[in-house]
Short mmCIF file of C-alpha atoms in Angstrom, two decimals:
data_model
loop_
_atom_site.label_atom_id
_atom_site.label_comp_id
_atom_site.label_asym_id
_atom_site.label_seq_id
_atom_site.Cartn_x
_atom_site.Cartn_y
_atom_site.Cartn_z
CA MET A 18 0.09 -0.11 0.05
CA GLU A 19 1.09 3.55 -1.18
CA GLU A 20 2.66 5.75 2.09
CA GLU A 21 0.59 9.13 2.23
CA PRO A 22 2.77 12.12 2.15
CA PRO A 23 3.73 13.74 5.25
CA PRO A 24 1.03 16.01 7.09
CA PRO A 25 1.55 20.24 5.91
CA GLU A 26 3.42 20.72 9.20
CA ASN A 27 6.18 18.87 8.13
CA PRO A 28 6.81 19.08 4.35
CA ALA A 29 10.40 18.16 4.02
CA THR A 30 10.12 14.73 5.67
CA ASP A 31 11.59 12.03 3.17
CA ARG A 32 10.20 8.49 2.61
CA ILE A 33 10.69 5.83 0.26
CA GLY A 34 9.34 6.68 -3.32
CA VAL A 35 6.73 3.82 -5.42
CA PRO A 36 9.07 2.14 -7.68
CA PRO A 37 8.49 2.58 -11.16
CA LYS A 38 6.10 0.23 -12.94
CA ARG A 39 9.18 -1.43 -14.48
CA PRO A 40 12.65 -1.29 -12.36
CA ARG A 41 15.40 0.17 -13.99
CA THR A 42 18.63 -1.03 -14.33
CA ASP A 43 20.51 -1.37 -11.25
CA SER A 44 23.53 -2.35 -10.36
CA ASP A 45 23.97 -5.89 -11.00
CA SER A 46 22.26 -5.84 -14.92
CA SER A 47 23.48 -4.91 -18.02
CA THR A 48 23.83 -1.07 -19.48
CA SER A 49 24.11 -2.48 -23.29
CA LEU A 50 24.76 -5.58 -25.23
CA GLU A 51 28.58 -5.88 -24.95
CA SER A 52 29.03 -4.58 -21.21
CA LEU A 53 28.32 -7.01 -17.78
CA ARG A 54 27.37 -3.56 -15.32
CA SER A 55 27.84 0.15 -15.18
CA THR A 56 29.16 0.33 -11.36
CA ARG A 57 27.62 3.72 -9.13
CA THR A 58 24.07 2.88 -11.08
CA LEU A 59 22.02 2.58 -7.85
CA GLN A 60 18.74 -0.22 -7.41
CA SER A 61 15.47 1.63 -7.86
CA ASP A 62 14.52 0.42 -4.14
CA ASP A 63 17.81 2.45 -2.48
CA VAL A 64 16.24 5.80 -3.72
CA GLU A 65 14.14 7.76 -1.94
CA PHE A 66 11.49 10.74 -2.55
CA VAL A 67 11.32 14.00 -0.50
CA TYR A 68 7.84 15.11 -0.48
CA GLU A 69 7.99 19.22 0.13
CA ASN A 70 5.39 21.78 -0.54
CA GLY A 71 2.97 19.62 -2.33
CA ARG A 72 5.20 18.13 -4.59
CA GLU A 73 7.41 14.94 -5.16
CA TYR A 74 11.85 15.31 -5.79
CA GLY A 75 14.26 13.09 -6.25
CA ASN A 76 16.43 14.60 -3.78
CA ASP A 77 16.95 17.51 -1.07
CA SER A 78 18.78 19.73 -3.23
CA TYR A 79 17.89 19.53 -7.26
CA TYR A 80 15.04 22.39 -7.55
CA MET A 81 12.71 20.54 -10.16
CA PRO A 82 10.20 18.18 -8.91
CA CYS A 83 9.68 14.75 -10.38
CA ASP A 84 6.26 14.00 -9.85
CA GLN A 85 3.37 12.96 -12.20
CA ALA A 86 2.98 17.21 -13.21
CA GLU A 87 6.39 17.37 -13.70
CA ASN A 88 6.19 14.08 -16.30
CA ASP A 89 3.37 15.84 -17.99
CA ARG A 90 4.86 18.92 -18.41
CA LEU A 91 8.07 17.59 -20.08
CA ALA A 92 6.34 15.62 -22.47
CA ILE A 93 4.88 18.38 -23.51
CA HIS A 94 8.17 20.50 -23.50
CA HIS A 95 9.66 17.82 -25.78
CA ARG A 96 6.87 18.00 -28.02
CA ILE A 97 8.19 21.55 -28.37
CA TYR A 98 12.30 20.76 -28.54
CA THR A 99 11.03 18.49 -31.75
CA HIS A 100 8.84 20.69 -33.24
CA ALA A 101 11.77 23.36 -32.57
CA LEU A 102 13.83 21.02 -34.81
CA LYS A 103 10.97 20.11 -38.03
CA GLY A 104 11.18 17.04 -36.42
CA LYS A 105 14.65 16.00 -35.33
CA LEU A 106 16.00 14.94 -32.48
CA THR A 107 19.32 16.62 -32.36
CA THR A 108 21.81 18.67 -34.47
CA SER A 109 24.67 16.17 -34.14
CA ILE A 110 25.90 13.54 -36.67
CA VAL A 111 24.54 10.99 -36.31
CA THR A 112 25.80 7.11 -38.42
CA PRO A 113 25.48 3.36 -38.85
CA ALA A 114 29.01 3.86 -36.39
CA THR A 115 26.99 5.46 -33.71
CA ARG A 116 26.63 2.34 -31.80
CA ARG A 117 26.54 3.66 -28.09
CA ILE A 118 24.45 6.99 -26.89
CA LEU A 119 23.63 8.33 -23.37
CA ASP A 120 20.81 10.84 -22.59
CA LEU A 121 22.53 12.46 -18.89
CA GLY A 122 20.16 13.87 -16.94
CA THR A 123 17.14 11.86 -18.55
CA GLY A 124 14.34 12.39 -16.38
CA PRO A 125 10.95 10.76 -18.15
CA GLY A 126 13.30 9.63 -20.96
CA HIS A 127 11.28 11.23 -24.20
CA TRP A 128 14.06 11.35 -26.01
CA ALA A 129 15.75 8.77 -25.24
CA VAL A 130 13.24 6.48 -26.15
CA ALA A 131 12.85 8.50 -29.77
CA MET A 132 16.47 7.98 -30.47
CA ALA A 133 16.10 4.58 -29.52
CA ARG A 134 12.89 3.62 -31.75
CA GLN A 135 15.03 5.94 -34.53
CA TYR A 136 18.32 4.14 -34.24
CA PRO A 137 17.51 0.54 -33.87
CA HIS A 138 21.45 -0.04 -33.82
CA ALA A 139 22.53 1.91 -31.30
CA ASP A 140 22.60 0.96 -27.53
CA VAL A 141 20.73 3.92 -25.77
CA VAL A 142 21.45 4.46 -22.25
CA GLY A 143 19.07 7.43 -20.05
CA VAL A 144 20.58 7.93 -16.56
CA ASP A 145 18.98 10.42 -13.84
CA MET A 146 19.32 10.44 -10.04
CA ALA A 147 15.19 10.17 -9.69
CA VAL A 148 12.60 7.54 -10.68
CA TRP A 149 9.90 8.74 -13.35
CA ASP A 150 7.20 6.53 -14.81
CA ILE A 151 9.50 5.49 -17.87
CA GLU A 152 6.42 2.84 -18.93
CA THR A 153 4.18 5.63 -20.23
CA THR A 154 6.94 7.05 -22.08
CA GLU A 155 7.50 3.75 -23.80
CA GLU A 156 4.23 3.28 -24.44
CA SER A 157 3.48 6.44 -26.16
CA VAL A 158 6.19 5.64 -28.36
CA GLY A 159 6.29 2.22 -29.03
CA CYS A 160 9.62 1.40 -28.12
CA THR A 161 11.34 -0.43 -25.07
CA GLY A 162 14.49 -0.19 -26.53
CA VAL A 163 16.39 2.03 -23.85
CA ASN A 164 18.79 0.65 -20.73
CA TRP A 165 17.92 2.88 -17.41
CA GLU A 166 19.75 3.70 -15.20
CA ILE A 167 19.57 5.53 -11.36
CA ASP A 168 22.73 7.51 -10.72
CA ASP A 169 23.31 11.07 -8.98
CA LEU A 170 26.14 12.00 -11.38
CA ASP A 171 26.89 15.33 -9.18
CA VAL A 172 30.21 13.59 -7.82
CA TRP A 173 31.36 17.39 -6.76
CA GLY A 174 28.62 19.03 -4.65
CA VAL A 175 28.85 22.50 -4.01
CA GLU A 176 32.10 23.88 -2.60
CA ASP A 177 30.67 27.58 -1.47
CA ASP A 178 29.44 27.91 2.00
CA PHE A 179 25.60 29.59 2.08
CA ASP A 180 26.18 32.15 4.62
CA ASP A 181 29.02 33.03 2.27
CA LEU A 182 27.30 33.41 -0.80
CA THR A 183 24.29 34.69 0.73
CA ALA A 184 26.71 37.88 1.92
CA ARG A 185 27.87 37.88 -1.21
CA LEU A 186 24.64 38.11 -3.18
CA LYS A 187 24.22 41.26 -1.87
CA ARG A 188 26.68 43.40 -4.03
CA TYR A 189 26.34 40.77 -7.05
CA ASP A 190 25.17 42.40 -10.26
CA MET A 191 22.38 39.69 -11.80
CA ALA A 192 22.26 41.48 -14.96
CA HIS A 193 25.34 41.03 -15.47
CA ASP A 194 27.36 38.75 -13.79
CA TYR A 195 24.43 35.83 -15.20
CA ALA A 196 25.86 36.62 -18.58
CA ASN A 197 29.41 35.72 -17.34
CA ARG A 198 31.03 32.01 -17.54
CA GLU A 199 31.30 31.44 -14.53
CA PRO A 200 28.32 33.53 -12.30
CA LEU A 201 30.10 32.11 -9.03
CA ALA A 202 33.71 33.64 -9.91
CA ALA A 203 35.16 30.36 -7.73
CA THR A 204 38.14 28.68 -8.87
CA LYS A 205 36.75 25.22 -8.40
CA ALA A 206 39.85 23.34 -9.93
CA SER A 207 42.38 23.29 -6.79
CA ARG A 208 39.94 21.28 -4.63
CA PHE A 209 40.57 18.16 -5.82
CA LYS A 210 44.31 18.48 -5.77
CA GLY A 211 46.42 16.30 -3.06
CA SER A 212 48.17 18.17 0.11
CA LEU A 213 50.81 16.71 1.69
CA SER A 214 50.77 18.86 4.54
CA THR A 215 49.01 21.88 6.42
CA SER A 216 51.80 23.67 7.62
CA ASP A 217 53.03 27.02 6.12
CA SER A 218 54.98 26.34 2.78
CA SER A 219 56.50 29.68 2.89
CA GLN A 220 58.96 28.38 5.71
CA PRO A 221 61.56 25.56 5.36
CA HIS A 222 61.63 22.90 6.90
CA THR A 223 63.52 19.79 7.33
CA PRO A 224 62.04 16.93 8.25
CA SER A 225 63.78 14.10 11.21
CA ASP A 226 64.87 10.59 10.32
CA SER A 227 61.17 9.58 11.63
CA ALA A 228 58.89 11.35 9.08
CA TYR A 229 60.14 9.39 6.53
CA GLU A 230 57.78 6.64 5.25
CA SER A 231 58.21 3.34 3.45
CA TYR A 232 55.71 3.88 1.19
CA VAL A 233 54.85 7.37 -1.32
CA LEU A 234 52.23 9.49 -0.49
CA GLU A 235 49.58 9.55 -3.32
CA PRO A 236 47.58 12.86 -4.45
CA GLU A 237 43.97 12.54 -3.88
CA ALA A 238 41.84 10.62 -5.39
CA GLN A 239 39.26 13.12 -7.88
CA PRO A 240 35.74 12.14 -8.09
CA GLY A 241 34.44 10.72 -11.55
CA TRP A 242 31.78 8.91 -13.18
CA HIS A 243 32.55 5.14 -14.15
CA PHE A 244 30.40 4.05 -17.07
CA SER A 245 31.91 0.64 -18.45
CA GLU A 246 32.25 1.67 -21.84
CA PRO A 247 32.55 4.99 -23.87
CA PHE A 248 30.21 6.44 -25.86
CA ASP A 249 29.55 7.37 -29.44
CA LEU A 250 26.88 10.49 -28.76
CA ILE A 251 26.33 11.84 -25.05
CA TYR A 252 23.36 14.62 -24.74
CA MET A 253 21.78 16.39 -21.88
CA ARG A 254 18.97 18.93 -22.23
CA GLY A 255 17.19 21.35 -19.75
CA MET A 256 20.14 20.82 -17.37
CA LYS A 257 20.42 24.67 -15.87
CA GLY A 258 20.88 24.89 -12.42
CA VAL A 259 22.16 20.78 -12.04
CA PHE A 260 26.19 21.56 -11.34
CA ALA A 261 28.06 23.66 -9.58
CA TYR A 262 31.32 22.47 -11.13
CA TRP A 263 30.36 22.88 -15.32
CA GLU A 264 34.36 22.42 -15.51
CA GLY A 265 33.92 18.60 -13.93
CA VAL A 266 30.90 17.31 -16.17
CA TYR A 267 32.45 18.81 -19.48
CA ASP A 268 35.68 17.04 -18.68
CA GLU A 269 33.90 13.61 -17.11
CA ILE A 270 31.71 13.40 -20.98
CA TYR A 271 35.03 14.24 -22.73
CA LYS A 272 36.59 11.11 -20.93
CA ASN A 273 33.50 9.05 -21.19
CA LEU A 274 33.30 9.26 -25.59
CA ASN A 275 34.59 7.31 -28.05
CA PRO A 276 37.35 9.20 -30.16
CA GLY A 277 35.15 10.99 -32.96
CA GLY A 278 32.10 11.02 -30.37
CA TRP A 279 29.92 14.57 -30.15
CA ILE A 280 28.44 15.68 -26.93
CA GLU A 281 25.12 17.81 -27.64
CA VAL A 282 24.32 20.33 -24.48
CA VAL A 283 20.41 22.13 -25.24
CA ASP A 284 18.44 24.20 -23.18
CA PHE A 285 16.67 27.92 -23.64
CA ASP A 286 16.05 31.55 -22.17
CA MET A 287 13.08 33.43 -21.88
CA SER A 288 12.82 36.60 -21.02
CA LEU A 289 9.85 38.94 -20.72
CA PRO A 290 8.32 40.68 -24.14
CA ASN A 291 9.80 43.66 -25.66
CA ILE A 292 6.93 46.53 -23.96
CA GLU A 293 5.97 48.85 -27.03
CA ALA A 294 6.55 52.44 -26.64
CA GLY A 295 3.84 54.60 -25.10
CA VAL A 296 2.70 51.79 -22.41
CA ASP A 297 2.05 53.46 -18.57
CA ASN A 298 2.51 50.92 -16.47
CA PHE A 299 5.02 47.83 -16.20
CA PRO A 300 2.58 44.85 -17.42
CA PHE A 301 4.41 42.23 -15.52
CA PRO A 302 5.94 43.33 -12.01
CA THR A 303 5.04 40.43 -10.40
CA LEU A 304 6.69 38.02 -12.81
CA ALA A 305 9.34 40.48 -12.57
CA ARG A 306 9.43 40.58 -9.15
CA LEU A 307 9.65 36.08 -9.32
CA TYR A 308 12.39 35.93 -11.72
CA LEU A 309 14.89 38.14 -9.35
CA GLY A 310 14.16 36.15 -6.52
CA VAL A 311 14.76 32.47 -8.23
CA MET A 312 18.23 33.89 -9.61
CA GLN A 313 18.57 34.84 -6.06
CA ALA A 314 17.57 31.86 -4.98
CA ALA A 315 19.81 29.62 -7.20
CA PHE A 316 22.65 31.94 -6.59
CA LYS A 317 22.47 30.85 -2.63
CA SER A 318 22.26 27.50 -3.52
CA GLY A 319 25.74 27.02 -4.85
CA ARG A 320 24.29 26.13 -8.19
CA PRO A 321 23.49 29.48 -10.67
CA VAL A 322 20.81 28.58 -12.79
CA GLY A 323 21.48 30.26 -16.47
CA THR A 324 22.21 28.60 -19.94
CA PHE A 325 25.76 30.22 -19.09
CA TYR A 326 27.15 26.63 -18.97
CA MET A 327 26.75 26.46 -22.49
CA HIS A 328 29.57 28.54 -23.21
CA PRO A 329 31.53 27.59 -26.05
CA THR A 330 34.79 27.55 -24.36
CA TYR A 331 33.75 25.22 -22.01
CA LEU A 332 33.71 22.61 -24.62
CA ASP A 333 36.79 23.86 -25.70
CA ASP A 334 38.71 24.07 -22.96
CA ALA A 335 37.64 20.14 -22.41
CA GLY A 336 39.48 19.69 -25.78
CA PHE A 337 36.29 19.30 -28.00
CA THR A 338 36.52 20.42 -32.04
CA ASN A 339 34.00 21.71 -34.44
CA ILE A 340 32.08 22.89 -31.97
CA LYS A 341 29.29 24.83 -33.78
CA GLN A 342 25.63 26.51 -32.38
CA THR A 343 21.96 26.23 -33.57
CA TYR A 344 19.50 28.87 -32.40
CA ILE A 345 15.77 29.35 -32.94
CA ASN A 346 13.53 31.02 -31.86
CA VAL A 347 10.34 29.41 -30.31
CA PRO A 348 7.09 31.63 -30.04
CA ILE A 349 4.87 31.76 -27.08
CA GLY A 350 1.18 32.40 -27.46
CA GLN A 351 -0.94 31.88 -30.51
CA TRP A 352 0.19 35.62 -32.25
CA PRO A 353 2.05 33.35 -35.01
CA GLU A 354 0.06 34.01 -37.93
CA ASP A 355 1.20 30.11 -39.40
CA GLU A 356 -0.78 27.80 -37.96
CA GLU A 357 1.81 25.19 -36.76
CA GLN A 358 3.97 27.71 -35.46
CA ARG A 359 0.77 29.01 -34.02
CA THR A 360 -0.21 25.44 -32.36
CA ILE A 361 3.59 25.70 -31.01
CA GLY A 362 3.32 28.70 -29.52
CA LYS A 363 0.36 27.49 -27.97
CA MET A 364 1.83 24.11 -26.18
CA HIS A 365 4.54 26.59 -24.93
CA LEU A 366 2.37 28.52 -22.87
CA VAL A 367 1.29 25.72 -21.37
CA CYS A 368 4.13 24.55 -20.99
CA ILE A 369 5.88 27.52 -19.19
CA MET A 370 2.30 28.60 -16.84
CA GLU A 371 2.85 25.18 -15.62
CA MET A 372 6.90 25.54 -15.61
CA LEU A 373 6.56 28.51 -12.99
CA GLU A 374 5.88 26.33 -9.92
CA SER A 375 8.09 23.68 -11.09
CA MET A 376 10.86 25.88 -10.68
CA LEU A 377 9.99 28.75 -8.35
CA LEU A 378 8.84 26.36 -5.21
CA ARG A 379 11.91 24.72 -4.22
CA TYR A 380 13.81 27.80 -5.15
CA LEU A 381 12.23 30.15 -2.83
CA THR A 382 11.14 28.35 0.29
CA MET A 383 14.66 26.33 0.54
CA TRP A 384 16.97 28.75 -0.33
CA GLY A 385 14.69 32.76 0.03
CA ASP A 386 16.19 35.69 -1.78
CA ALA A 387 18.33 38.36 -1.18
CA ASN A 388 15.39 39.92 1.54
CA LYS A 389 14.68 36.93 3.66
CA ASP A 390 15.94 33.64 3.90
CA HIS A 391 12.65 31.57 3.15
CA TRP A 392 9.48 32.04 1.17
CA THR A 393 6.31 30.22 2.29
CA ARG A 394 4.53 28.04 0.84
CA GLU A 395 1.40 30.34 0.33
CA GLU A 396 3.62 33.18 -0.42
CA VAL A 397 5.37 31.31 -3.89
CA GLN A 398 1.96 30.01 -4.61
CA SER A 399 0.08 33.25 -4.58
CA MET A 400 2.26 34.64 -6.31
CA ILE A 401 2.64 32.32 -9.12
CA GLU A 402 -1.15 32.26 -9.77
CA VAL A 403 -0.94 36.59 -10.31
CA GLY A 404 1.81 35.72 -12.94
CA LYS A 405 -0.02 33.85 -14.57
CA GLY A 406 -2.81 36.30 -15.00
CA GLU A 407 0.13 38.67 -16.00
CA ILE A 408 0.81 36.27 -18.90
CA MET A 409 -2.69 35.47 -20.11
CA ASP A 410 -3.24 39.11 -19.64
CA TRP A 411 -0.92 39.75 -22.57
CA ALA A 412 -1.21 36.71 -24.75
CA SER A 413 -4.92 37.48 -25.25
CA GLY A 414 -4.38 41.05 -25.03
CA THR A 415 -4.37 43.65 -27.64
CA ASP A 416 -1.69 46.54 -28.30
CA ARG A 417 -2.04 50.21 -28.44
CA SER A 418 -3.33 49.77 -32.17
CA GLY A 419 -5.73 47.43 -31.55
CA ASN A 420 -3.73 44.44 -32.84
CA ILE A 421 -2.86 41.38 -31.43
CA ARG A 422 0.32 41.70 -29.14
CA GLU A 423 2.96 39.65 -31.21
CA GLY A 424 7.12 39.08 -30.59
CA TRP A 425 7.58 36.90 -27.41
CA CYS A 426 9.71 34.24 -27.94
CA ALA A 427 11.59 31.73 -25.79
CA SER A 428 15.63 31.32 -27.64
CA TYR A 429 16.34 28.00 -27.97
CA LYS A 430 20.12 27.08 -27.98
CA TRP A 431 21.52 23.71 -28.99
CA ILE A 432 25.46 22.86 -29.05
CA ILE A 433 27.69 20.40 -29.91
CA GLY A 434 31.36 19.34 -30.61
CA ARG A 435 33.13 16.62 -31.16
CA LYS A 436 36.30 14.60 -29.46
CA PRO A 437 39.27 14.38 -32.16
CA LEU A 438 39.59 11.04 -33.86
CA ASP A 439 43.38 11.26 -32.69
CA ALA A 440 42.68 12.15 -28.59
CA ARG A 441 44.03 9.32 -26.41
CA ASP A 442 42.09 7.73 -23.80
CA ARG A 443 41.76 9.46 -20.80
CA ARG A 444 39.08 7.51 -18.54
CA ARG A 445 42.29 5.44 -17.95
CA ASP A 446 44.19 8.35 -16.24
#
C-alpha cells in the first residue's frame, strides 16, 4: 500500500518513493549488449523521494520535482524541442557507426526512447537521479529499447558556503554577472588537488629521520563517473542549475566518449516580452519579482540557473573540436499567423505556465532571495497565480493599435562538439 505524503507541518520529510512500473537497470544488470554492468548505478529500491510543499523531489537539493505533473509538462516540452528542429531529435551526426548513446538527466526519457526508436542499431542509455514513470513514456512511443539507470552524477556537490554566498549576493549584479561563464566566480579546480601538509609552505622545513616512511603519498583521488564503456554521443537537455562544477562535467563527458564521439547540450532562455513604446504601467511586475527572486535563490543554493553553462569555451577547454551552435526562436502564445507555429506557441504557453511552480517553489521556500531566508509555500503559489494572470492578460490582449500582441519568443539553443579522432583515452588516467 502506498504511503501517504507527510502532513503540511512537516513538508520536507523523506520517504521511500513508489518504484516505477518496470524497474530501471540495477547495479548488477547490463547497460549494453556488450557490457556486464555499469558501476555506481543504484537499485531503484535504494532511492528515496522527498515530499515537500505538495510536490515530489528526487533528492533534498535539486530544485525541480519528479512527480506526475512534471512528467506531463516534460512530455509537452519534448514536443516543443522536436517541433523547433522540424521533427529532428538532434543537431549532431548520427551514423551506423554510432553504437552507444547516453542521455544525461533523461527524466521521463522522452528523448532517449525516441532515439532508440529512430536508431535501433544503437544502444541507448538513459540516466537520471530520480525514478520516473518510464513505462508510460515507452508505451506512448511504442519502444522499449532503452537501458535505464538511476545515478546521481553530481559527484562534486557545492563547495561554496551558504552564508558566504548569501553575503556575496548583496553585492552581486544579477543583470551582468549571470551572463558570465562562471556566475559564482569561484576557482573550483584546486579543490581536488592532493596535499601533503597543512603547514606554512613559505617556511623552510627539514623533516626528521622518523618522518620518512616506506610508502609514497599519492594525490587525492578525484571524483568522476565510471561508465563501463565509452559512448559515441552524449546528450543533455534542460540541465541549468543541476551542477556547480561544470568544468568537471564537461571533462567527464569528454573522458566517456570514444574518439570521434559527439557531445550535444540543449536548453533555452526566456525573457519577458518587449514592451511597446507609450505603455505607462509595466505589465509584468509580479513576474519580474519572481524572476529576480529565483535568480537570487539559485545563487544562494550554489548552483546558479542559466544557460551560461553552454558557453562554447567549456567545450573548447575540455578538448572538443568542431564546436557549432544552433539558435531557434520558439513563439510563446498564439500570435503567429502560421498554423503550425500557432500550435507550437499554444503548447509553449501551457508549458511555461506549468513550469512556474515546478521551478520556483523549492528555490524560494528553501533558499529565499536577497531579502528573506525563506518564502512560504502560500507566498510563492499566490504570486505564481498573479504571474500567470499577467501572462494571460498579455498573451490574449492587444497593443495600442488594437492588434494582437506578437513577437514573444524563447531562444532555444543547441551546441555540439566532437572529441578528436586522435584523442588518447583519458578514462584510464
